[in-house]
XYZ file of C-alpha atoms in Angstrom:
541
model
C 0.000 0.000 0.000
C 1.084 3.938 -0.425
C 2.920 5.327 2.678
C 3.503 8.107 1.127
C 0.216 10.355 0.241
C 1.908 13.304 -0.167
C 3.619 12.077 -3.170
C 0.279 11.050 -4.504
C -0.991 14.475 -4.193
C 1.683 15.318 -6.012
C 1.188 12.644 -8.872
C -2.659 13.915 -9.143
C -1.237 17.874 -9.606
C 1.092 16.952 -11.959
C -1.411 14.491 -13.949
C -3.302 17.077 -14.154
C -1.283 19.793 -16.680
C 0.101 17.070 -19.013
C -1.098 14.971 -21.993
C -1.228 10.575 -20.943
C 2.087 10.547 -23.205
C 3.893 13.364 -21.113
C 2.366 11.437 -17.501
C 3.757 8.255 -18.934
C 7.318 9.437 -18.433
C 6.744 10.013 -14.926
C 4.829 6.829 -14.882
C 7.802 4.840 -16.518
C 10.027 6.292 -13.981
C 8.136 5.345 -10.376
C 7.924 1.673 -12.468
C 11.419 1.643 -12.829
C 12.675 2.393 -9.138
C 9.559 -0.280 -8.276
C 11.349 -3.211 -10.577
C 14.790 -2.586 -9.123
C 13.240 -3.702 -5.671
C 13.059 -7.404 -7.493
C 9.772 -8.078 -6.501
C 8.019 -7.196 -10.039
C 9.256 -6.407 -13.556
C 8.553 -3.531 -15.636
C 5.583 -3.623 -18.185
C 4.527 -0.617 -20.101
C 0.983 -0.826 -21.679
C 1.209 2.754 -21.719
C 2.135 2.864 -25.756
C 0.770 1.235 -28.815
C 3.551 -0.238 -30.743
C 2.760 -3.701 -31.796
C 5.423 -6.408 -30.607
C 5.476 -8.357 -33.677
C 6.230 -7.747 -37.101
C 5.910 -8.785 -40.735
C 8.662 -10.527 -41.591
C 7.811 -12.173 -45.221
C 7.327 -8.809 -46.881
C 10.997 -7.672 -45.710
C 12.324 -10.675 -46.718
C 11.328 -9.660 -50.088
C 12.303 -5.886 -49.821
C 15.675 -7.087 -48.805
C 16.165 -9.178 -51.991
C 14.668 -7.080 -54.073
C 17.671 -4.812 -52.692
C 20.211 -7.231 -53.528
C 18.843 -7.509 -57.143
C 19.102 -3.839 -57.394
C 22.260 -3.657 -56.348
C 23.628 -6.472 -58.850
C 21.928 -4.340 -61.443
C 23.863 -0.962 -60.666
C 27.213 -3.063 -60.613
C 26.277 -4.402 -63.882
C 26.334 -1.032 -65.370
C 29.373 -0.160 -63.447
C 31.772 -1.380 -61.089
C 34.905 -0.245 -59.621
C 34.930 -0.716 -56.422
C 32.578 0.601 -54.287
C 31.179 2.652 -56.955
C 28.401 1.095 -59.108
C 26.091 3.191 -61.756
C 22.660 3.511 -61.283
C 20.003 0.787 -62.745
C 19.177 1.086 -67.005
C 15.276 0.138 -67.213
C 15.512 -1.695 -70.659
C 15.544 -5.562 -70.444
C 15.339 -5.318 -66.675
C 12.135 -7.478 -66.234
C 13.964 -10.670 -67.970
C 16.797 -9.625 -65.825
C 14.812 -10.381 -63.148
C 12.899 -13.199 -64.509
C 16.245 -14.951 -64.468
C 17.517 -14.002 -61.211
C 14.425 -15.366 -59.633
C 15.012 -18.523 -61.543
C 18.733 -18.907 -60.107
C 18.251 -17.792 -56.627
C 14.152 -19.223 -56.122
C 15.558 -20.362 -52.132
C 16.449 -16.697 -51.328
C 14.163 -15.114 -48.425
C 11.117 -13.366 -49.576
C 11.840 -14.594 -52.962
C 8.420 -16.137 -54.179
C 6.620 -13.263 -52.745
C 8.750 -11.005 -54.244
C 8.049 -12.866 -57.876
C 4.799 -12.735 -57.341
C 4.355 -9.296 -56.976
C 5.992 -8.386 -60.066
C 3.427 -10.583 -61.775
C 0.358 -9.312 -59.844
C 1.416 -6.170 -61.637
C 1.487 -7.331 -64.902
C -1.467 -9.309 -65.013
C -3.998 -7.494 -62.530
C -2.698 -4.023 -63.778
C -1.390 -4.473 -66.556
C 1.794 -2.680 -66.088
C 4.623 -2.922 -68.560
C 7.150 -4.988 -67.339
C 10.271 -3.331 -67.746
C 8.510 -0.024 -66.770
C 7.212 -2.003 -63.373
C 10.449 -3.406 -62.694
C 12.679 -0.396 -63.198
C 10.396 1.364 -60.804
C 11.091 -0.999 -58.119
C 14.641 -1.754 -58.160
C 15.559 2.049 -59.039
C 12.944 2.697 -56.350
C 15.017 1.068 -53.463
C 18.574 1.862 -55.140
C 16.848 5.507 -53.890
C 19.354 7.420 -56.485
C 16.926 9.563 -57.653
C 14.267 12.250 -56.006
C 10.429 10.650 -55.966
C 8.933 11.281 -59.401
C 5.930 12.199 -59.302
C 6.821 14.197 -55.431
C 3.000 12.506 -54.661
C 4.005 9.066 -54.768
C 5.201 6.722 -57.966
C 3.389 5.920 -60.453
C 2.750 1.761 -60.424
C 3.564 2.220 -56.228
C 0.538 4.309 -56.254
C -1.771 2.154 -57.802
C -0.816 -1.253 -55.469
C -1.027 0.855 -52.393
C -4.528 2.392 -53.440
C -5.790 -1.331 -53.992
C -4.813 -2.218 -50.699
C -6.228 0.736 -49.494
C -9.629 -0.139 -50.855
C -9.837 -3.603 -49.968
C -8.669 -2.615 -46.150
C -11.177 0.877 -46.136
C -14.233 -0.639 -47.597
C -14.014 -4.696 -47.766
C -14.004 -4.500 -51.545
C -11.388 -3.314 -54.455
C -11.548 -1.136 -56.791
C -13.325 -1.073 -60.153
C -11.085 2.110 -60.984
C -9.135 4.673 -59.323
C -11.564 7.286 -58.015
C -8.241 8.475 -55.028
C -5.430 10.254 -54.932
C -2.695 9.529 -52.923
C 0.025 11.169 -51.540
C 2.420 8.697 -49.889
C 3.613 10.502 -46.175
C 5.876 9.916 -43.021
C 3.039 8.224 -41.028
C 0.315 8.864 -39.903
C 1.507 11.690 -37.471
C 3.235 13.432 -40.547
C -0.246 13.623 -42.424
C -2.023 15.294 -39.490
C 0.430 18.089 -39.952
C 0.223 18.434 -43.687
C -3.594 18.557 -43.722
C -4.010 21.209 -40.983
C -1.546 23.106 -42.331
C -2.809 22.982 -45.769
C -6.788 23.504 -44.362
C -5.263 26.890 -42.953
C -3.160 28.286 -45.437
C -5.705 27.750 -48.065
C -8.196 29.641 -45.734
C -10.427 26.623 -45.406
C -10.134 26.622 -42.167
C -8.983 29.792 -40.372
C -8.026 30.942 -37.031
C -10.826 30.657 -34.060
C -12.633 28.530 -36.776
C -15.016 26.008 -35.122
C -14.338 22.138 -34.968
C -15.523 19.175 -33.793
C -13.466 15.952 -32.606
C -15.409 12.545 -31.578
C -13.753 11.624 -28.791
C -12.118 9.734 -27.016
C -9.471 10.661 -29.262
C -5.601 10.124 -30.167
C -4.106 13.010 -27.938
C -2.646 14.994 -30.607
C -5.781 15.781 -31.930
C -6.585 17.451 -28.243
C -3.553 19.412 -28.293
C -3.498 20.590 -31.902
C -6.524 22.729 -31.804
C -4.960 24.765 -28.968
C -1.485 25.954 -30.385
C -2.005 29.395 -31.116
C -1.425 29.220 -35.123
C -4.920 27.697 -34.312
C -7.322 28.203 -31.545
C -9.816 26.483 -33.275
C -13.117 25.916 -30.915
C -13.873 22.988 -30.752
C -17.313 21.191 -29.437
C -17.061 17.185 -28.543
C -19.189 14.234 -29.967
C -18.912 11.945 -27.509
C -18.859 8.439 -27.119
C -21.405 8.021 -24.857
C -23.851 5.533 -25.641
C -24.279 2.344 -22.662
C -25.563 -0.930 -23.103
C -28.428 -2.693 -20.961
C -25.755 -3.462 -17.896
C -24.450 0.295 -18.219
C -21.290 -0.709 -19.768
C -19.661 1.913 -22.776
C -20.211 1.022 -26.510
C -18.119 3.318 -27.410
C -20.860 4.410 -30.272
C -22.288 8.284 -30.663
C -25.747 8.631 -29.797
C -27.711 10.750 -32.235
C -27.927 14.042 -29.625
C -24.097 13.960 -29.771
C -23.943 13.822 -33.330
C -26.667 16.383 -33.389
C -24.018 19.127 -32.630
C -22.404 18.887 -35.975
C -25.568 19.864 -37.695
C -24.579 23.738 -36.505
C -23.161 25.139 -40.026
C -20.578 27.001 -37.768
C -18.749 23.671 -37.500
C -16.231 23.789 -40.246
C -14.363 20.258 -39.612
C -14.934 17.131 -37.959
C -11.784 15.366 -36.758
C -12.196 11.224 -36.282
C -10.073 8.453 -35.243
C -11.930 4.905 -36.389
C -11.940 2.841 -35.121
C -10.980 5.141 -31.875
C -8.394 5.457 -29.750
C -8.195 4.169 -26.795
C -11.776 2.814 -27.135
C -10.478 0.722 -30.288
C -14.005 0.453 -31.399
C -15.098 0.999 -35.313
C -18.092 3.410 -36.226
C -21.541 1.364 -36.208
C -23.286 1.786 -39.912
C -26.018 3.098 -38.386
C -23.941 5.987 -37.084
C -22.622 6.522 -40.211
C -25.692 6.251 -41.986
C -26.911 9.139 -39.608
C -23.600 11.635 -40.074
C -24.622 10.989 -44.216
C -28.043 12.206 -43.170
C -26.715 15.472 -41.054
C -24.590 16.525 -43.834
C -27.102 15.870 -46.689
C -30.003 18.090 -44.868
C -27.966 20.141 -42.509
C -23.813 21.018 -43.287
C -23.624 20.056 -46.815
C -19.967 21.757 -46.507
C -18.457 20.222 -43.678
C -14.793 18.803 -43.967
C -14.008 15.034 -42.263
C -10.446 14.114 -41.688
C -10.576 10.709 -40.659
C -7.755 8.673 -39.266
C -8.036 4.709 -39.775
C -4.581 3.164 -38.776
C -6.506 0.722 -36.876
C -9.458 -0.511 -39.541
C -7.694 -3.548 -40.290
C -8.335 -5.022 -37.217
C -11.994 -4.398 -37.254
C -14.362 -6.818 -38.420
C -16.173 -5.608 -41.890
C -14.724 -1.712 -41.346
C -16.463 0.476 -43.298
C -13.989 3.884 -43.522
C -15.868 7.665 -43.543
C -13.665 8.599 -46.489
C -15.364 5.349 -48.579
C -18.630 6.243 -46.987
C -18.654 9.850 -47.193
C -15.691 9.932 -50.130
C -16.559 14.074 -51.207
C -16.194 15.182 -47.676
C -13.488 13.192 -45.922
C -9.596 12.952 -46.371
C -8.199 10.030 -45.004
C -5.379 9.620 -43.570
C -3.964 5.348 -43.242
C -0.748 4.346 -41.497
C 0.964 0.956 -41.902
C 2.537 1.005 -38.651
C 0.623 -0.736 -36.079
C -0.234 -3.601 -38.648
C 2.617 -4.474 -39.996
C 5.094 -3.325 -36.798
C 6.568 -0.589 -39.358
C 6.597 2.406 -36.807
C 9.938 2.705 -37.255
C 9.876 3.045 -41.373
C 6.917 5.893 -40.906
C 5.059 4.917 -43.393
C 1.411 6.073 -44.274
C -0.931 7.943 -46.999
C -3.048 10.447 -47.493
C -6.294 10.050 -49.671
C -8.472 12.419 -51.124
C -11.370 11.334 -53.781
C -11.081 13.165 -57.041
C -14.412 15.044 -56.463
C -14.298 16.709 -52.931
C -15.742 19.573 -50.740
C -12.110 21.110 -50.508
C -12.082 21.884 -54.315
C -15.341 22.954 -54.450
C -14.928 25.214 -51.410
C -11.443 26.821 -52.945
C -13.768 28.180 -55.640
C -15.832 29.991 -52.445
C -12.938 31.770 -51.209
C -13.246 35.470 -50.956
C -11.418 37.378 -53.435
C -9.056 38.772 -50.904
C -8.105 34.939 -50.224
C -8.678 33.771 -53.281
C -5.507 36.067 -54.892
C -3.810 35.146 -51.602
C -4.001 31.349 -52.503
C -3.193 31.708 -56.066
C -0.172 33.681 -55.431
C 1.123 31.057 -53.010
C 1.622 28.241 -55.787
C 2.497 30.804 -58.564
C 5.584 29.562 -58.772
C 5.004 26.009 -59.244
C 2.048 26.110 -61.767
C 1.036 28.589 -64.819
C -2.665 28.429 -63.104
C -2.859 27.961 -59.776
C -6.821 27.926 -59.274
C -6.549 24.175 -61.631
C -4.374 22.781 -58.286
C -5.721 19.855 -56.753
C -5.687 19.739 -53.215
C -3.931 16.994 -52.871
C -0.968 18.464 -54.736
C -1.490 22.139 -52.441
C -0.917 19.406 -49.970
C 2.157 17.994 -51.393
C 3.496 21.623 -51.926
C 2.914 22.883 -48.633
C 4.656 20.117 -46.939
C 7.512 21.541 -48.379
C 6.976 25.092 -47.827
C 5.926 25.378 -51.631
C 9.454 26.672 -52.730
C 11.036 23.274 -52.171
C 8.373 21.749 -53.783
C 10.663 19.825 -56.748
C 11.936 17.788 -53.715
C 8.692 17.152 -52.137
C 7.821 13.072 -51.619
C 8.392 10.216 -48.939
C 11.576 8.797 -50.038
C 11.886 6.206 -52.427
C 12.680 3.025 -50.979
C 9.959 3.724 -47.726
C 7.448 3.977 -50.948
C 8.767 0.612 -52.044
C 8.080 -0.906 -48.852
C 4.695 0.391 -48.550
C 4.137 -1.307 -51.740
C 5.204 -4.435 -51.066
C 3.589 -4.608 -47.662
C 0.225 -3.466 -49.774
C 0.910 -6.001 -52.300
C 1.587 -8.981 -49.458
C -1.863 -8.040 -48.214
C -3.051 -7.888 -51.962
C -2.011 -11.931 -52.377
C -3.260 -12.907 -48.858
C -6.702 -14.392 -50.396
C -7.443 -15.902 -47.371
C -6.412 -13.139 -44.764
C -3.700 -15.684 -42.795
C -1.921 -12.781 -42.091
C -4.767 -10.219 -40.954
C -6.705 -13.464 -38.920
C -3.585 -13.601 -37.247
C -2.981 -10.285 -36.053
C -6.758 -9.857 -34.858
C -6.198 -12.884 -32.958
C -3.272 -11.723 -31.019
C -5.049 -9.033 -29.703
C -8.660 -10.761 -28.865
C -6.304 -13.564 -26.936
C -5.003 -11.343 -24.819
C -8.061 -9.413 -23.968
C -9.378 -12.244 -22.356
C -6.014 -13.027 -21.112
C -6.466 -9.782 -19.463
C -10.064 -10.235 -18.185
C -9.260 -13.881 -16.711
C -7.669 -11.785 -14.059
C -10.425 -9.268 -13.111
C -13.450 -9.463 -11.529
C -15.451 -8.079 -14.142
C -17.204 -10.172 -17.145
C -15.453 -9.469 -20.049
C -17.393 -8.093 -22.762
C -16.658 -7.656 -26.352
C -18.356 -4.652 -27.721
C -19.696 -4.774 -31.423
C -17.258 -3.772 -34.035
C -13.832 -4.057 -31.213
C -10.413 -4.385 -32.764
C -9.075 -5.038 -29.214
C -6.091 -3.218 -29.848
C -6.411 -1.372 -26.717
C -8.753 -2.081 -23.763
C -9.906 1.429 -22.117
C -11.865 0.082 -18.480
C -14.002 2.521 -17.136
C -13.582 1.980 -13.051
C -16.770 3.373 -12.211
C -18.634 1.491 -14.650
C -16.859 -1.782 -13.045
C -17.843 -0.484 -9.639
C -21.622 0.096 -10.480
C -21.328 -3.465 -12.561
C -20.258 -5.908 -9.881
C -21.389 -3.651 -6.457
C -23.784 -0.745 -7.102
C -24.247 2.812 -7.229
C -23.533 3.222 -3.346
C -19.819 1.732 -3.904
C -19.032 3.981 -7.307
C -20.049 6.759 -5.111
C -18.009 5.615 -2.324
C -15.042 5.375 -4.906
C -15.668 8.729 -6.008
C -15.364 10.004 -3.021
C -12.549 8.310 -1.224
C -10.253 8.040 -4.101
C -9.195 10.029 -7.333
C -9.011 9.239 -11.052
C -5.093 8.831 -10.946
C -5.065 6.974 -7.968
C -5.337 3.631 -9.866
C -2.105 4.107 -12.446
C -0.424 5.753 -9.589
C -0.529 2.495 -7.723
C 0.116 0.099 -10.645
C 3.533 1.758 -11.087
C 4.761 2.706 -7.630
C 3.445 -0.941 -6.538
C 3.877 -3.080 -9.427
C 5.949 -1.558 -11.825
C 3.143 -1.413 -14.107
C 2.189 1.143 -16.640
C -0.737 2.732 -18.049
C -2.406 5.567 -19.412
C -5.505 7.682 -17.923
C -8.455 7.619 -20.373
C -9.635 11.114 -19.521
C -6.502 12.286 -21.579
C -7.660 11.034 -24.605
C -11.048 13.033 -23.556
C -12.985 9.827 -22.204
C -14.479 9.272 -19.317
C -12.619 10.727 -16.087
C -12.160 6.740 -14.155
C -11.243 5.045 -17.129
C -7.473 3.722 -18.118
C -6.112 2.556 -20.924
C -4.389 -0.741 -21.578
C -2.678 -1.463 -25.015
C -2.910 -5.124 -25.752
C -0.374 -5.047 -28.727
C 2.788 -4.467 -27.199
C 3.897 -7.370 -25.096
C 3.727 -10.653 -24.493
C 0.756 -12.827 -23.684
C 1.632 -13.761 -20.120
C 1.942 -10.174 -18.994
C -1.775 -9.298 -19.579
C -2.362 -11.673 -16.576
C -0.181 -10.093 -14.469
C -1.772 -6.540 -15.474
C -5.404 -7.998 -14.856
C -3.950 -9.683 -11.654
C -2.910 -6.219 -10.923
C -5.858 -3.760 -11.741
C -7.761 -6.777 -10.029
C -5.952 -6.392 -6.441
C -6.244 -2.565 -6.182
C -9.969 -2.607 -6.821
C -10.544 -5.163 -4.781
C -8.874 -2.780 -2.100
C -11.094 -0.549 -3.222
C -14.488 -2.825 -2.116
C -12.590 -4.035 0.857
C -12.304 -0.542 2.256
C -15.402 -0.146 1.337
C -16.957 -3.146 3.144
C -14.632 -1.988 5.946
C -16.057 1.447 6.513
């Protein structure tokens, strides 16, 4: 138990001012000094990098590298120095060096990509092939800056498939290939404002809970956007979150003062997909109520959500979307991720509302990439102004991460029977009810759950399994932080607060991706002994 309350107070004060990433430092260290007692080991469930990774689809990046390199020593060697690749002949070329090295790592994959290209997109060979190997050599800036050509097309197939449950009968996106996820959020905001589409003190809304950045964003003074909150708020018939919108939240975005509307799906922590019915009921708001509003959706976690239907497939005018491969193929390290906007949209059509004022503003901003600046997509205003325009000739995510993305999308592509998505969806669900087998609480799986993260509302669990008299007690005799407070000064155990992310004020947040099986036990085991503290205090009064 605590002996020392004042440090608690101290804990709750400081909780208070900073974002659950900024608390998890302090967190991390009271866990540390706890392990080096011996008693318990460190486990941080605070963060959401996966523990596993994809390994077939970097075998085959790898030997696609050693291809490419035998094909710039083949133009020139002395030494060290090689030449770069020559495109013509290069598919036989590697037609043959398949043949002779068919054992190396990644190898069939990597063959079978080049023919998925051919035959399912008709690419030309050589054309396909030079793009690849020239495109991990990395000897050359990204042509087009948005994202290569064939690249483009593999990744937006992928996209499709993961966004919607269905490819493509033609291209109907743009893409504009990023440094993750957290790299788009920049780009669109700061595109939204210096195209005047969405100005300072501008009103927004965010469904939350919600990834913390989007929190913080809206305050930083280039900004000081207002912002109202749909929340999650809708219980089932025990009283236990759904993480869904009821329709009086999502009532607040029929106000035509509400410019944007910011979503993670499936959310964060909650890790629970939009129901169809609550998208069929935002469709419904904007059709009779904001026919202009903006959606920026991000939907790094859809593929581990059962049938998930995206906002920028459902709604494809209004919404960019923004995908990152990290969590799903353990790539946070590469930073790899997109940005997709459909090729008729709401932020075209509202470029041709701007004032004049703004309008000559805008146009003289991209003068000097483009004879007519009014024709630029905005995508491409995108791509500019994530290079401050003028260095826009150098814009793009460099080559060989492109490459990667590709053959990750590709891998996915020629998975017809989802081994490697079943298998990542089952990591998570077993150790959910890993986690559960130690609490006192029934677990339940709420409709549309990826399970990447677990966020427990404490108060919920107290009204659950003892009543409204004991989550009043609990509210009373303890505080929000108390519980994460005591998993790390007691058991070296870390966690994040769920009212960070803007949820409910007693809830945590457990990530279930980032470590091994037998340590969700130990955090249930954990969570489990504290509350039962709790109701043995309570009994005790």
């Amino acid at each position: 138990m605590i002996t020392d309350e004042s440090q608690l107070e101290e804990f709750i004060e400081q909780a208070k001012n900073l974002s659950p990433f900024e608390l998890k430092d302090a967190l991390i260290r009271m866990a540390k000094a706890t392990e080096k007692l011996g008693v318990y080991t460190f486990l941080n469930a605070g963060r959401g990098n996966p523990n596993w990774t994809a390994s077939t689809p970097r075998e085959a990046f790898f030997t696609l590298g050693q291809f490419a390199v035998e094909e710039t020593k083949r133009v020139m060697k002395e030494g060290a120095l090689a030449g770069i690749p020559h495109k013509k002949g290069i598919a036989e070329r590697f037609r043959q060096y398949a043949k002779e090295n068919s054992k190396f790592p990644g190898m069939e994959l990597l063959r079978d990509i080049v023919e998925y290209g051919i035959r399912e997109h008709h690419f030309v060979p050589d054309d396909w092939v030079y793009e690849m190997v020239d495109g991990i050599i990395g000897d050359h800036y990204p042509i087009p800056g948005r994202m290569l050509l064939h690249t483009e097309k593999i990744v937006y197939s992928y996209l499709m498939k993961e966004m919607s449950g269905r490819l493509p009968d033609k291209k109907e996106y743009d893409l504009f290939a990023v440094e993750g996820g957290t790299a788009a959020m920049c780009y669109i905001f700061d595109t939204l404002i210096a195209n005047h589409l969405l100005r300072k003190r501008d009103h927004i809304a965010l469904m939350v809970p919600i990834f913390t950045p989007y929190l913080e964003i809206p305050e930083l003074s280039r900004y000081h956007f207002q912002v109202t909150f749909i929340h999650a708020s809708c219980v089932n018939s025990e009283g236990r979150h759904t993480w869904q919108y009821p329709k009086e939240e999502l009532d607040k975005i029929k106000d035509t003062d509400i410019k944007a509307l910011f979503v993670v799906n499936p959310s964060n922590p909650p890790s629970v997909a939009i129901d169809a019915s609550v998208i069929s009921y935002i469709k419904e708001i904007i059709q009779d109520k904001n026919p202009e509003l903006m959606i920026i959706t991000d939907d790094v976690y859809g593929t581990f959500a059962d049938d998930f239907q995206s906002l920028m497939t459902e709604l494809p005018a209004h919404t960019i979307g923004v995908y990152s491969f990290s969590k799903y193929f353990g790539v946070t390290g590469w930073r790899l991720g997109v940005i997709a906007v459909h090729h008729e949209n709401i932020f075209q059509h509202m470029l041709g509302k701007l004032a004049t004022v703004d309008r000559e503003e805008v146009i003289s901003r991209y003068q000097s990439i483009v004879d007519d600046p009014r024709q630029l997509k905005f995508i491409d205003r995108i791509v500019a102004d994530s290079r401050q325009v003028a260095l826009n000739h150098t814009a793009g995510l460099s080559t060989p991460q492109q490459i990667q993305m590709m053959i990750f999308s590709a891998f996915a592509l020629l998975d017809e029977n989802n081994s490697y998505k079943e298998q990542t969806k089952e990591i998570c669900k077993r150790r959910l009810k890993l986690l559960y087998n130690k609490l006192d609480l029934p677990l339940y799986v709420q409709d549309h759950s990826t399970a990447y993260y677990r966020q427990i509302d404490l108060l919920v669990w107290a009204r659950v399994a003892y009543g409204q008299e004991f989550a009043e007690y609990v509210m009373t005799h303890y505080k929000p932080w108390d519980m994460l407070y005591r998993l790390a000064k007691e058991y070296a155990i870390v966690l994040l607060n769920g009212n960070g992310f803007k949820g409910p004020d007693w809830s945590i947040r457990i990530s279930l991706a980032n470590l091994p099986d037998e340590a969700y036990e130990k955090i249930g085991a954990a969570i489990n002994e504290i509350f039962s503290g709790y109701v043995e205090s309570w009994k005790n009064r």
